[in-house]
Coordinates of C-alpha atoms in Angstrom, one line a residue:
Chain Y
M126 CA 11.3 -39.3 -19.7
A127 CA 8.4 -37.7 -17.9
N128 CA 9.2 -35.7 -14.8
L129 CA 8.6 -37.8 -11.7
S130 CA 6.2 -36.8 -9.0
G131 CA 8.1 -36.1 -5.8
L132 CA 8.8 -38.0 -2.6
F133 CA 7.2 -35.2 -0.6
D134 CA 4.2 -34.2 -2.8
S135 CA 2.3 -37.1 -1.1
F136 CA 2.2 -34.8 2.0
D137 CA 0.4 -31.5 2.4
N138 CA 1.7 -30.7 5.9
L139 CA 5.5 -30.5 5.5
D140 CA 5.3 -27.0 6.9
Q141 CA 4.1 -28.4 10.2
I142 CA 7.4 -30.3 10.8
D143 CA 9.2 -29.1 13.9
I144 CA 12.7 -28.1 13.0
N145 CA 14.1 -29.2 16.4
S146 CA 12.8 -32.7 15.8
L147 CA 14.5 -32.8 12.4
L148 CA 17.8 -31.7 14.0
I149 CA 17.7 -34.7 16.3
W150 CA 18.1 -36.9 13.2
L151 CA 20.9 -34.8 11.8
K152 CA 23.5 -35.0 14.5
G153 CA 26.9 -34.6 12.9
V154 CA 25.5 -33.0 9.8
P155 CA 26.9 -29.4 9.3
I156 CA 23.6 -27.5 9.1
V157 CA 21.9 -24.9 11.4
S158 CA 18.2 -24.5 12.0
V159 CA 17.8 -21.5 9.6
Q160 CA 19.4 -23.4 6.8
L161 CA 17.3 -26.5 7.6
E162 CA 14.1 -24.4 7.6
N163 CA 15.0 -23.0 4.2
Y164 CA 15.9 -26.4 2.9
L165 CA 12.5 -27.7 4.0
A166 CA 10.7 -24.7 2.5
N167 CA 12.4 -25.2 -0.8
K168 CA 11.3 -28.9 -0.7
I169 CA 7.7 -27.7 -0.3
L170 CA 8.2 -25.3 -3.2
Y171 CA 9.8 -28.0 -5.4
P172 CA 8.8 -31.5 -4.1
A173 CA 10.0 -33.3 -7.2
T174 CA 13.7 -32.3 -6.8
V175 CA 16.2 -35.0 -6.0
P176 CA 19.0 -34.9 -3.4
I177 CA 22.4 -34.5 -5.0
T178 CA 24.8 -34.9 -2.1
A179 CA 25.0 -37.5 0.7
I180 CA 24.1 -34.7 3.1
D181 CA 21.0 -33.8 1.1
M182 CA 19.9 -37.4 1.3
K183 CA 20.3 -37.5 5.1
I184 CA 18.2 -34.3 5.3
D185 CA 15.5 -35.8 3.0
L186 CA 15.4 -39.0 5.1
A187 CA 15.1 -36.9 8.3
I188 CA 12.2 -35.0 6.7
L189 CA 10.6 -38.3 5.7
R190 CA 10.8 -39.6 9.2
E191 CA 9.2 -36.6 10.7
V192 CA 6.5 -36.3 8.1
L193 CA 5.6 -40.0 8.5
R194 CA 5.4 -39.4 12.2
L195 CA 3.0 -36.5 11.6
N196 CA 0.9 -38.6 9.2
G197 CA 1.0 -41.9 11.0
P198 CA -1.9 -43.4 12.8
K199 CA -3.1 -41.3 15.7
I200 CA -4.3 -42.5 19.0
G201 CA -8.0 -42.9 19.0
S202 CA -8.3 -43.1 15.2
L203 CA -10.0 -45.9 13.4
E204 CA -7.1 -48.3 13.7
E205 CA -9.4 -51.3 13.9
S206 CA -10.5 -50.9 10.3
L207 CA -9.6 -54.1 8.3
L208 CA -8.2 -52.2 5.4
G209 CA -6.5 -49.7 7.7
D210 CA -7.1 -46.0 7.9
N211 CA -3.6 -45.0 7.2
P212 CA -1.7 -45.1 3.9
F213 CA 1.6 -46.1 5.5
L214 CA 0.8 -48.4 8.4
N215 CA -1.9 -51.0 8.6
T216 CA -2.1 -51.8 12.3
T217 CA -4.7 -54.5 11.9
L218 CA -2.7 -56.5 9.5
R219 CA 0.6 -55.3 10.9
K220 CA 2.0 -54.1 7.6
I221 CA 4.4 -51.2 6.9
I222 CA 3.3 -49.9 3.5
I223 CA 6.0 -48.2 1.4
P224 CA 5.0 -46.6 -1.9
E225 CA 7.2 -48.0 -4.6
K226 CA 7.8 -44.6 -6.1
F227 CA 9.6 -43.5 -3.0
L228 CA 12.5 -45.8 -4.2
S229 CA 13.1 -43.3 -7.0
F230 CA 14.1 -40.8 -4.4
V231 CA 15.6 -43.1 -1.7
P232 CA 17.0 -46.1 -3.7
D233 CA 18.4 -47.8 -0.6
L234 CA 15.5 -49.9 0.5
I235 CA 17.1 -50.6 3.9
N236 CA 17.5 -46.9 4.7
L237 CA 14.0 -46.2 3.4
T238 CA 12.6 -48.9 5.7
W239 CA 14.4 -47.6 8.7
A240 CA 13.0 -44.2 8.0
F241 CA 9.5 -45.8 8.0
V242 CA 10.3 -47.6 11.3
D243 CA 11.5 -44.4 12.9
G244 CA 8.6 -42.4 11.7
L245 CA 5.8 -44.8 12.4
L246 CA 6.9 -47.3 15.1
L247 CA 9.5 -45.5 17.2
N248 CA 8.0 -44.7 20.6
R249 CA 4.7 -46.3 19.5
K250 CA 2.9 -47.9 22.4
K251 CA 2.3 -51.6 21.4
K252 CA -1.4 -52.5 21.7
D253 CA -0.6 -56.2 21.8
L254 CA 2.3 -58.6 21.6
Y255 CA 1.7 -59.2 17.9
E256 CA 3.1 -55.7 17.2
D257 CA 6.5 -57.2 17.7
L258 CA 6.5 -58.3 14.1
W259 CA 5.6 -56.3 11.0
T260 CA 5.5 -57.2 7.3
V261 CA 7.0 -54.7 4.8
V262 CA 5.1 -54.3 1.6
L263 CA 6.1 -52.2 -1.4
V264 CA 3.0 -50.8 -3.1
G265 CA 3.0 -49.8 -6.7
D266 CA 1.1 -51.2 -9.7
S267 CA 1.2 -54.5 -7.8
D268 CA 2.0 -55.2 -4.1
E269 CA 5.3 -56.9 -3.3
I270 CA 6.2 -58.3 0.2
V271 CA 9.9 -57.5 0.6
G272 CA 10.6 -58.6 4.2
S273 CA 9.8 -58.2 7.9
V274 CA 10.7 -56.0 10.8
L275 CA 11.1 -57.5 14.2
L276 CA 10.9 -55.4 17.4
P277 CA 12.1 -57.6 20.3
E278 CA 11.6 -56.3 23.9
F279 CA 14.8 -56.3 25.9
G280 CA 14.7 -56.3 29.6
S281 CA 18.1 -54.5 30.0
K282 CA 20.7 -52.8 28.0
Q283 CA 23.2 -55.6 28.5
E284 CA 20.8 -58.2 27.0
N285 CA 21.5 -60.2 23.8
L286 CA 19.1 -61.9 21.5
D287 CA 20.3 -65.1 20.0
I288 CA 18.7 -66.0 16.7
S289 CA 19.1 -68.7 14.1
I290 CA 17.8 -68.1 10.6
Q291 CA 18.3 -70.3 7.5
G292 CA 21.0 -72.2 9.4
E293 CA 23.0 -69.1 10.4
N294 CA 23.4 -67.9 14.0
Y295 CA 23.4 -64.2 15.0
K296 CA 23.8 -62.4 18.4
I297 CA 21.8 -59.2 18.4
K298 CA 22.7 -56.6 21.1
A299 CA 20.1 -54.5 22.9
G300 CA 20.0 -51.1 21.3
S301 CA 21.3 -52.2 17.9
L302 CA 19.8 -52.0 14.4
T303 CA 20.4 -55.1 12.4
R304 CA 19.5 -56.3 8.9
I305 CA 19.8 -59.9 8.0
S306 CA 19.5 -61.1 4.4
C307 CA 16.6 -63.5 3.9
S308 CA 15.6 -63.7 0.2
K309 CA 13.2 -66.6 0.4
P310 CA 9.4 -65.7 0.5
R311 CA 9.1 -67.4 3.9
C312 CA 11.9 -67.7 6.5
E313 CA 12.0 -69.7 9.7
L314 CA 13.6 -68.0 12.7
A315 CA 14.4 -69.6 16.1
Y316 CA 15.2 -67.2 19.0
T317 CA 16.2 -67.1 22.7
I318 CA 16.4 -64.1 24.9
T319 CA 17.0 -64.5 28.6
N320 CA 15.6 -61.3 29.9
G321 CA 13.1 -60.1 27.4
N322 CA 10.6 -61.5 24.8
I323 CA 9.4 -61.7 21.3
L324 CA 5.6 -62.2 20.7
G325 CA 5.3 -62.7 24.5
K326 CA 7.9 -65.5 24.8
N327 CA 11.6 -65.6 25.6
A328 CA 12.3 -68.5 23.3
G329 CA 10.5 -69.9 20.3
A330 CA 10.3 -70.3 16.5
I331 CA 8.4 -68.2 14.1
E332 CA 7.9 -68.1 10.3
L333 CA 8.2 -64.6 8.8
Y334 CA 8.1 -63.0 5.4
G335 CA 11.4 -62.6 3.5
G336 CA 12.2 -60.9 0.3
K337 CA 14.7 -58.5 -1.2
L338 CA 14.8 -56.5 2.1
G339 CA 15.0 -59.5 4.4
L340 CA 14.7 -59.3 8.1
M341 CA 15.3 -56.0 10.0
I342 CA 15.7 -56.2 13.8
D343 CA 15.1 -53.0 15.7
G344 CA 16.7 -53.6 19.1
R345 CA 16.3 -50.1 20.4
M346 CA 14.6 -49.9 23.8
Y347 CA 11.7 -47.5 23.6
Chain B
M1326 CA 14.7 -37.6 -24.8
L1327 CA 14.6 -35.8 -21.5
Y1328 CA 12.0 -33.2 -20.6
A1329 CA 11.8 -30.5 -18.0
P1330 CA 9.0 -28.2 -16.8
V1331 CA 8.8 -24.7 -18.2
R1332 CA 8.6 -21.7 -16.0
L1333 CA 7.6 -18.3 -17.3
R1334 CA 9.6 -15.7 -15.5
V1335 CA 9.7 -12.6 -17.7
E1336 CA 7.3 -11.4 -20.3
R1337 CA 8.4 -8.3 -22.2
D1338 CA 6.1 -5.6 -23.6
V1339 CA 2.7 -7.3 -23.4
I1340 CA -0.6 -5.5 -23.3
V1341 CA -2.2 -5.8 -19.8
R1342 CA -4.6 -4.0 -17.6
I1343 CA -3.5 -2.3 -14.4
R1344 CA -5.5 -1.0 -11.5
R1345 CA -4.9 2.5 -10.1
H1346 CA -6.5 3.3 -6.7
L1347 CA -7.2 6.5 -4.9
L1348 CA -5.6 6.4 -1.4
G1349 CA -8.7 7.7 0.2
K1350 CA -12.1 9.2 -0.6
G1351 CA -12.0 11.6 -3.6
A1352 CA -12.8 12.2 -7.2
I1353 CA -11.7 10.6 -10.5
N1354 CA -10.8 13.1 -13.1
V1355 CA -10.8 10.9 -16.3
S1356 CA -13.5 9.1 -18.2
I1357 CA -13.7 5.8 -20.0
G1358 CA -11.8 5.9 -23.2
S1359 CA -9.4 8.7 -22.1
Q1360 CA -5.9 8.4 -23.3
V1361 CA -3.4 9.0 -20.5
S1362 CA 0.3 9.6 -20.1
P1363 CA 2.3 8.8 -16.9
S1364 CA 2.2 12.3 -15.4
D1365 CA -1.6 12.9 -16.0
I1366 CA -3.5 13.3 -12.7
I1367 CA -6.4 10.9 -12.9
G1368 CA -7.8 11.6 -9.5
T1369 CA -7.4 13.3 -6.2
A1370 CA -8.2 12.0 -2.7
Q1371 CA -8.3 13.3 0.8
V1372 CA -6.2 10.9 2.8
L1373 CA -7.7 10.4 6.3
S1374 CA -5.5 10.9 9.3
G1375 CA -3.5 8.1 10.7
F1376 CA -1.5 8.3 13.9
R1377 CA 1.9 7.6 15.2
I1378 CA 3.1 6.7 18.7
I1379 CA 6.5 8.0 19.8
N1380 CA 8.0 7.0 23.1
I1381 CA 9.4 10.3 24.3
S1382 CA 10.8 9.0 27.6
Q1383 CA 12.9 6.2 26.1
T1384 CA 14.2 8.4 23.3
L1385 CA 15.3 11.2 25.7
G1386 CA 16.2 8.8 28.5
I1387 CA 13.8 10.3 31.1
S1388 CA 11.2 9.0 33.5
P1389 CA 7.8 8.5 31.8
K1390 CA 6.0 10.7 34.5
D1391 CA 8.4 13.6 33.7
T1392 CA 7.7 13.4 29.9
E1393 CA 5.3 16.3 29.8
N1394 CA 7.9 18.7 31.2
F1395 CA 10.1 18.0 28.1
L1396 CA 7.5 18.5 25.5
K1397 CA 7.7 21.8 23.5
R1398 CA 4.0 21.7 22.5
K1399 CA 0.9 21.2 24.6
I1400 CA -1.5 18.3 24.2
G1401 CA -4.1 19.3 21.6
E1402 CA -1.8 21.7 19.7
R1403 CA -0.9 21.3 16.0
I1404 CA 2.6 20.6 14.9
F1405 CA 4.2 20.4 11.4
K1406 CA 6.7 18.0 10.1
G1407 CA 10.2 18.8 11.3
E1408 CA 9.2 21.1 14.1
L1409 CA 10.6 20.6 17.5
L1410 CA 8.5 18.2 19.6
A1411 CA 10.6 17.5 22.7
E1412 CA 14.0 18.5 24.0
K1413 CA 16.3 17.5 26.8
V1414 CA 19.5 19.4 27.8
D1415 CA 21.9 17.5 30.1
V1416 CA 24.2 19.1 32.8
L1417 CA 27.0 19.4 30.2
G1418 CA 24.7 21.3 27.9
R1419 CA 24.3 18.5 25.4
K1420 CA 20.9 18.4 23.6
K1421 CA 18.7 15.5 22.7
I1422 CA 15.8 16.6 20.4
I1423 CA 12.8 14.9 18.8
T1424 CA 11.1 16.5 15.8
S1425 CA 7.7 15.7 14.5
P1426 CA 7.7 13.0 11.8
N1427 CA 4.6 14.5 10.1
D1428 CA 2.0 17.3 10.2
G1429 CA -0.4 16.5 13.0
T1430 CA -2.0 17.1 16.4
L1431 CA -0.6 16.0 19.7
E1432 CA -3.5 13.9 20.8
H1433 CA -2.5 12.0 24.0
L1434 CA 0.4 11.5 26.4
N1435 CA 0.5 8.3 28.4
E1436 CA 2.4 9.2 31.6
E1437 CA 2.9 5.6 32.6
T1438 CA 4.8 4.7 29.5
G1439 CA 6.0 8.0 28.0
D1440 CA 4.1 7.3 24.7
L1441 CA 2.9 10.3 22.8
R1442 CA 0.2 9.8 20.2
I1443 CA 0.3 12.2 17.3
T1444 CA -2.7 12.2 14.9
F1445 CA -1.8 13.1 11.4
L1446 CA -3.7 15.9 9.6
S1447 CA -5.6 14.7 6.5
K1448 CA -4.0 15.8 3.3
K1449 CA -4.8 16.0 -0.4
V1450 CA -3.1 13.3 -2.5
E1451 CA -3.1 13.3 -6.3
L1452 CA -3.1 10.0 -8.2
P1453 CA -1.0 10.1 -11.4
A1454 CA -1.8 7.7 -14.2
G1455 CA 1.8 6.3 -14.0
V1456 CA 1.6 4.8 -17.4
F1457 CA 0.8 5.4 -21.1
G1458 CA -2.6 3.9 -21.8
I1459 CA -6.3 4.0 -22.3
V1460 CA -8.8 4.2 -19.4
E1461 CA -11.1 1.1 -19.7
D1462 CA -13.1 1.2 -16.5
I1463 CA -13.9 3.4 -13.6
D1464 CA -15.4 2.6 -10.2
K1465 CA -16.1 5.9 -8.5
I1466 CA -17.3 4.4 -5.3
K1467 CA -14.1 2.4 -4.8
G1468 CA -12.0 5.1 -6.3
R1469 CA -10.4 2.7 -8.9
V1470 CA -9.4 3.1 -12.5
I1471 CA -8.4 0.3 -14.8
I1472 CA -6.0 1.3 -17.6
K1473 CA -5.0 -0.8 -20.6
T1474 CA -1.3 -0.4 -21.0
Q1475 CA 1.9 -2.0 -22.2
A1476 CA 4.2 -3.5 -19.6
S1477 CA 6.8 -6.1 -19.0
I1478 CA 5.8 -8.6 -16.4
V1479 CA 8.0 -10.4 -13.9
H1480 CA 6.6 -13.6 -12.5
G1481 CA 8.2 -14.0 -9.0
M1482 CA 7.9 -17.3 -7.1
F1483 CA 5.6 -16.0 -4.3
G1484 CA 5.1 -13.0 -2.1
T1485 CA 2.7 -11.2 0.2
G1486 CA 0.8 -7.9 0.2
R1487 CA -1.7 -6.1 -1.9
V1488 CA -1.1 -4.2 -5.1
R1489 CA 1.1 -1.2 -4.6
D1490 CA 3.0 1.1 -6.8
G1491 CA 6.0 3.4 -6.6
I1492 CA 9.3 4.2 -8.2
L1493 CA 11.6 1.2 -8.6
H1494 CA 14.9 1.7 -6.8
L1495 CA 17.8 -0.7 -6.9
V1496 CA 19.4 -0.8 -3.5
G1497 CA 22.2 -3.3 -4.1
K1498 CA 23.7 -6.0 -6.3
R1499 CA 21.6 -9.0 -7.1
D1500 CA 23.7 -11.2 -4.8
Q1501 CA 23.9 -8.8 -1.9
L1502 CA 22.4 -9.4 1.6
I1503 CA 20.0 -6.5 2.3
D1504 CA 20.1 -5.5 6.0
K1505 CA 18.4 -2.7 7.9
S1506 CA 21.0 -0.1 6.9
F1507 CA 19.6 -0.1 3.4
S1508 CA 16.3 1.3 4.6
T1509 CA 16.1 5.1 5.0
P1510 CA 13.2 7.6 5.2
A1511 CA 14.2 8.9 1.7
L1512 CA 12.9 5.6 0.3
E1513 CA 9.3 6.4 1.2
G1514 CA 6.8 5.3 -1.5
K1515 CA 9.5 3.4 -3.4
I1516 CA 9.7 -0.2 -4.5
L1517 CA 13.2 -1.6 -3.6
V1518 CA 15.0 -4.2 -5.5
G1519 CA 17.2 -6.0 -3.0
G1520 CA 19.7 -8.8 -3.4
S1521 CA 19.8 -12.4 -2.4
L1522 CA 18.2 -12.1 1.0
V1523 CA 16.2 -9.6 2.9
F1524 CA 16.0 -9.8 6.6
K1525 CA 13.0 -9.3 9.0
D1526 CA 14.6 -6.2 10.5
T1527 CA 14.9 -4.7 7.0
I1528 CA 11.3 -5.4 6.3
S1529 CA 10.2 -3.8 9.6
S1530 CA 12.3 -0.8 9.0
C1531 CA 11.0 -0.4 5.4
I1532 CA 7.4 -0.5 6.8
S1533 CA 8.3 2.3 9.3
N1534 CA 9.9 4.3 6.5
G1535 CA 6.8 3.9 4.3
V1536 CA 8.4 1.9 1.6
S1537 CA 5.8 0.5 -0.9
G1538 CA 7.4 -2.8 -1.8
I1539 CA 10.5 -5.0 -1.8
I1540 CA 11.7 -7.4 -4.5
T1541 CA 14.2 -10.0 -3.4
G1542 CA 15.9 -13.2 -4.5
G1543 CA 15.3 -15.0 -1.3
I1544 CA 13.8 -14.8 2.2
N1545 CA 14.2 -17.0 5.3
S1546 CA 11.2 -19.3 5.5
K1547 CA 10.5 -18.5 9.2
E1548 CA 10.1 -14.8 8.3
Y1549 CA 8.0 -15.5 5.3
K1550 CA 5.8 -17.8 7.4
G1551 CA 5.3 -14.9 9.8
M1552 CA 4.0 -12.7 7.0
A1553 CA 2.0 -15.3 5.1
G1554 CA -0.4 -16.4 7.9
G1555 CA 1.9 -19.0 9.5
R1556 CA 1.9 -21.6 6.7
L1557 CA 3.9 -22.4 3.6
V1558 CA 1.3 -23.6 1.1
F1559 CA 1.9 -23.1 -2.6
P1560 CA 0.1 -21.8 -4.5
K1561 CA -0.9 -19.6 -1.6
K1562 CA -4.6 -19.4 -1.2
L1563 CA -5.1 -16.6 1.3
E1564 CA -4.3 -13.1 0.5
T1565 CA -2.1 -11.5 3.2
E1566 CA -1.1 -7.9 4.0
I1567 CA 1.4 -6.6 6.4
G1568 CA 1.7 -3.0 5.3
I1569 CA 4.3 -3.6 2.5
S1570 CA 4.3 -5.7 -0.6
L1571 CA 7.0 -8.3 -1.1
V1572 CA 7.9 -10.4 -4.1
V1573 CA 10.4 -13.2 -3.8
C1574 CA 11.8 -14.2 -7.2
E1575 CA 13.8 -17.3 -6.4
G1576 CA 13.0 -19.2 -3.2
F1577 CA 14.0 -19.7 0.4
G1578 CA 17.4 -18.8 1.8
S1579 CA 20.1 -16.6 0.3
I1580 CA 19.6 -16.9 -3.5
S1581 CA 20.7 -14.1 -5.9
I1582 CA 18.0 -12.6 -8.1
G1583 CA 18.2 -14.4 -11.4
S1584 CA 20.1 -12.6 -14.1
D1585 CA 17.0 -12.7 -16.4
I1586 CA 14.8 -10.9 -13.8
Y1587 CA 17.6 -8.5 -12.6
E1588 CA 18.2 -7.4 -16.2
V1589 CA 14.6 -6.3 -16.7
L1590 CA 14.5 -4.7 -13.3
S1591 CA 17.7 -2.8 -13.9
E1592 CA 16.2 -1.3 -17.1
A1593 CA 13.2 -0.1 -15.1
N1594 CA 15.3 1.5 -12.3
G1595 CA 13.9 4.9 -11.4
K1596 CA 10.6 4.3 -13.2
F1597 CA 7.0 3.8 -12.1
T1598 CA 6.3 0.2 -11.1
T1599 CA 3.4 -1.8 -9.8
I1600 CA 3.9 -4.8 -7.5
D1601 CA 1.4 -7.4 -6.5
G1602 CA 2.7 -9.4 -3.6
N1603 CA -0.1 -11.8 -3.2
S1604 CA 0.3 -13.0 -6.8
G1605 CA 4.0 -12.6 -6.8
K1606 CA 4.0 -10.4 -10.0
I1607 CA 5.8 -7.2 -10.9
F1608 CA 4.4 -4.9 -13.6
L1609 CA 6.9 -2.6 -15.4
P1610 CA 5.0 -0.3 -17.7
S1611 CA 6.4 0.9 -20.9
F1612 CA 7.3 4.6 -21.0
E1613 CA 7.5 4.9 -24.8
A1614 CA 4.8 7.1 -26.1
N1615 CA 4.6 5.1 -29.3
S1616 CA 3.4 2.1 -27.2
L1617 CA 0.0 3.7 -27.4
N1618 CA -0.4 2.5 -31.0
K1619 CA 0.1 -1.1 -29.8
I1620 CA -2.2 -0.5 -26.8
K1621 CA -5.0 0.8 -29.0
S1622 CA -4.7 -1.9 -31.6
T1623 CA -4.6 -4.8 -29.1
V1624 CA -8.0 -6.3 -28.1
L1625 CA -8.2 -7.9 -24.6
P1626 CA -11.1 -10.0 -23.4
P1627 CA -14.0 -8.0 -22.0
I1628 CA -13.4 -6.7 -18.5
S1629 CA -16.4 -8.7 -17.2
Q1630 CA -14.5 -11.9 -18.2
D1631 CA -11.0 -10.9 -17.5
P1632 CA -10.8 -7.8 -15.3
L1633 CA -7.0 -8.0 -15.1
Y1634 CA -4.3 -9.8 -16.9
I1635 CA -4.6 -13.5 -16.2
Y1636 CA -1.5 -15.6 -16.3
N1637 CA -2.0 -19.2 -17.3
K1638 CA 0.8 -20.9 -15.5
Y1639 CA 2.7 -23.1 -17.7
Q1640 CA 2.7 -26.7 -16.5
E1641 CA 3.9 -28.2 -19.7
Q1642 CA 7.2 -29.8 -20.3
V1643 CA 9.7 -29.3 -23.1
E1644 CA 12.5 -31.4 -24.4
L1645 CA 15.9 -30.5 -22.9
K1646 CA 18.5 -29.9 -25.6
K1647 CA 21.8 -28.1 -26.2
G1648 CA 21.2 -24.4 -25.9
S1649 CA 18.1 -24.6 -23.6
K1650 CA 18.2 -21.9 -21.0
V1651 CA 17.6 -23.5 -17.7
R1652 CA 17.4 -22.6 -14.0
V1653 CA 18.4 -24.9 -11.1
I1654 CA 15.7 -25.6 -8.6
G1655 CA 15.9 -27.3 -5.2
N1656 CA 18.6 -26.8 -2.7
T1657 CA 22.0 -27.5 -4.4
Y1658 CA 23.0 -24.8 -6.9
A1659 CA 19.6 -23.1 -6.2
G1660 CA 18.7 -20.4 -8.6
E1661 CA 21.8 -20.7 -10.9
Q1662 CA 21.0 -20.1 -14.5
G1663 CA 22.8 -21.2 -17.7
N1664 CA 22.6 -22.9 -21.0
V1665 CA 22.6 -26.6 -21.5
I1666 CA 25.8 -27.8 -23.2
A1667 CA 25.3 -31.6 -22.8
V1668 CA 22.6 -34.0 -21.9
D1669 CA 23.7 -37.5 -20.7
N1670 CA 22.1 -40.5 -22.4
S1671 CA 22.8 -42.8 -19.5
E1672 CA 22.1 -42.5 -15.8
T1673 CA 24.8 -41.7 -13.3
V1674 CA 24.8 -42.7 -9.6
L1675 CA 24.9 -39.4 -7.6
A1676 CA 26.6 -39.0 -4.2
S1677 CA 23.2 -39.3 -2.6
G1678 CA 22.8 -42.8 -4.1
I1679 CA 20.1 -41.8 -6.6
R1680 CA 20.5 -42.7 -10.3
A1681 CA 19.7 -39.8 -12.5
H1682 CA 20.3 -38.4 -16.0
L1683 CA 22.7 -35.5 -15.6
V1684 CA 22.6 -32.3 -17.7
T1685 CA 25.8 -30.1 -18.0
I1686 CA 25.1 -26.4 -17.7
E1687 CA 27.3 -23.5 -18.4
T1688 CA 26.5 -20.6 -16.1
Q1689 CA 28.2 -17.2 -16.0
R1690 CA 30.9 -18.5 -13.7
R1691 CA 31.3 -22.2 -14.1
K1692 CA 30.1 -25.5 -15.5
I1693 CA 27.9 -27.7 -13.3
Q1694 CA 26.1 -31.0 -13.7
V1695 CA 22.6 -31.3 -12.3
P1696 CA 19.9 -34.0 -12.5
V1697 CA 17.1 -33.3 -14.9
A1698 CA 14.6 -33.4 -12.0
N1699 CA 16.3 -30.3 -10.5
L1700 CA 15.9 -28.1 -13.6
E1701 CA 13.3 -26.0 -15.2
V1702 CA 13.4 -24.4 -18.6
I1703 CA 13.1 -20.6 -18.5
D1704 CA 13.5 -19.7 -22.2
Y1705 CA 11.9 -22.0 -24.7
S1706 CA 11.6 -19.4 -27.4
F1707 CA 14.4 -20.7 -29.7

């Protein structure tokens, strides 16, 4: 078995990560900033090593979130380019692009996708209402669409989103993170939200991509 | 079959070239082809004066504007190392004194801060060969001699600082934390072998005490960043210099110096050593006179092509099998070394959720299981 290239050797600016930003993702993890700095530095030294413990995995995911944030599209960059100017987020086609090899280091596709959402979309100012819906693509030898990410806009913290997908009904609370299984290539979704909207409307039906990831709904209020 | 990358850490008794530099302007006393032994003086230099600033008012606990009244020498006068520089006697008759740290001249007193600047006198410094060997090249303008010699080479992970030499001095066990208390003026010119972690305060104190270099297992990344130009980029491209040379053998955080490296350093304790922080290498010359035969008979590439020993970093991988000597890399079990006693044929799901082939290693203290991706082979000679 050949040695795998690492999760983090795709990035050459890991040393620019702010440790305090990392600590925000690691609430409840027993680690202090000096240890975290050394952990990160050893990752730079040995990017192909794999996390052994559950805590190591949490730290690696926190590092991934922050390094994606550092390497995500920047305001004023050539976001209008059809092919996209960023390897992880195509803002023109509204695609989240996950390198397939990352699954060797973070096998849980749901956690990996949340890391991409946190790193690339959290606090991102939406340019238009179409940025409420993103398609998730795994990129390797061939591209595979694995699901969608929905970012509803809630008017208040008490608001609920009612959705129906493949005959099942769900109530999504504002502030929650939800994943709904939807293995078909295309899934129909109907929604109502009293005080808020999706794609500019408070009720409607949309068709979105499904797959092995399914639908992920980020109900956090940015 | 499972493979792991190879890392070369220790090379014993290889023929290399080392550089010897005069510390200032001076003369080289040997010629190309000369055979030298460690105590031979190969050059002499006049070391130009540096200076040192001592805050007299803070040390004596007096007002800066009163400092001159407590000086025992006048500005412009000469003073020699150990002579009384300033003195304060309190009402109970207790004395506080400051002695001169070196031979020099009292150059300037700042009455606003209490800082006294002492300019050191220039002095003659001899350059010993330090090794058994043959002189291969001389640069009289730069005051540099290249000697072909036999040495063991330790390849550290990374470091900082130019090529320096000195007597190797073990200051603690390989797993000991090295704090400021280990640094004393008696260690001037020496290369210290520390333990698992060396602190910023220790490094600062060693610079003040004129220590040539420090060899350690680990260092905190923030402190290394501060010494290496603010970035952690490997292999490091820029050469950096902070007044001391540092070689880190294992990685970041508190990591004991590996037993393979510590063994060879222990054998060289008290002997002349060269340390190159910027390339992370330590040269431990052979002190056996019969090494000269091997030095004479070994042909190295011409100096024009290969002025110094060039290490071709191993990137290849070798098959992991029972008996392979390995080292754990990454963050869990970092730096532990041992022999492979079993290699799993099937994958195991780790606590992190990753599926990986595990390798069982027997270290000096225990048996551990580690994924193949977190191992490197350090002895592939069997």
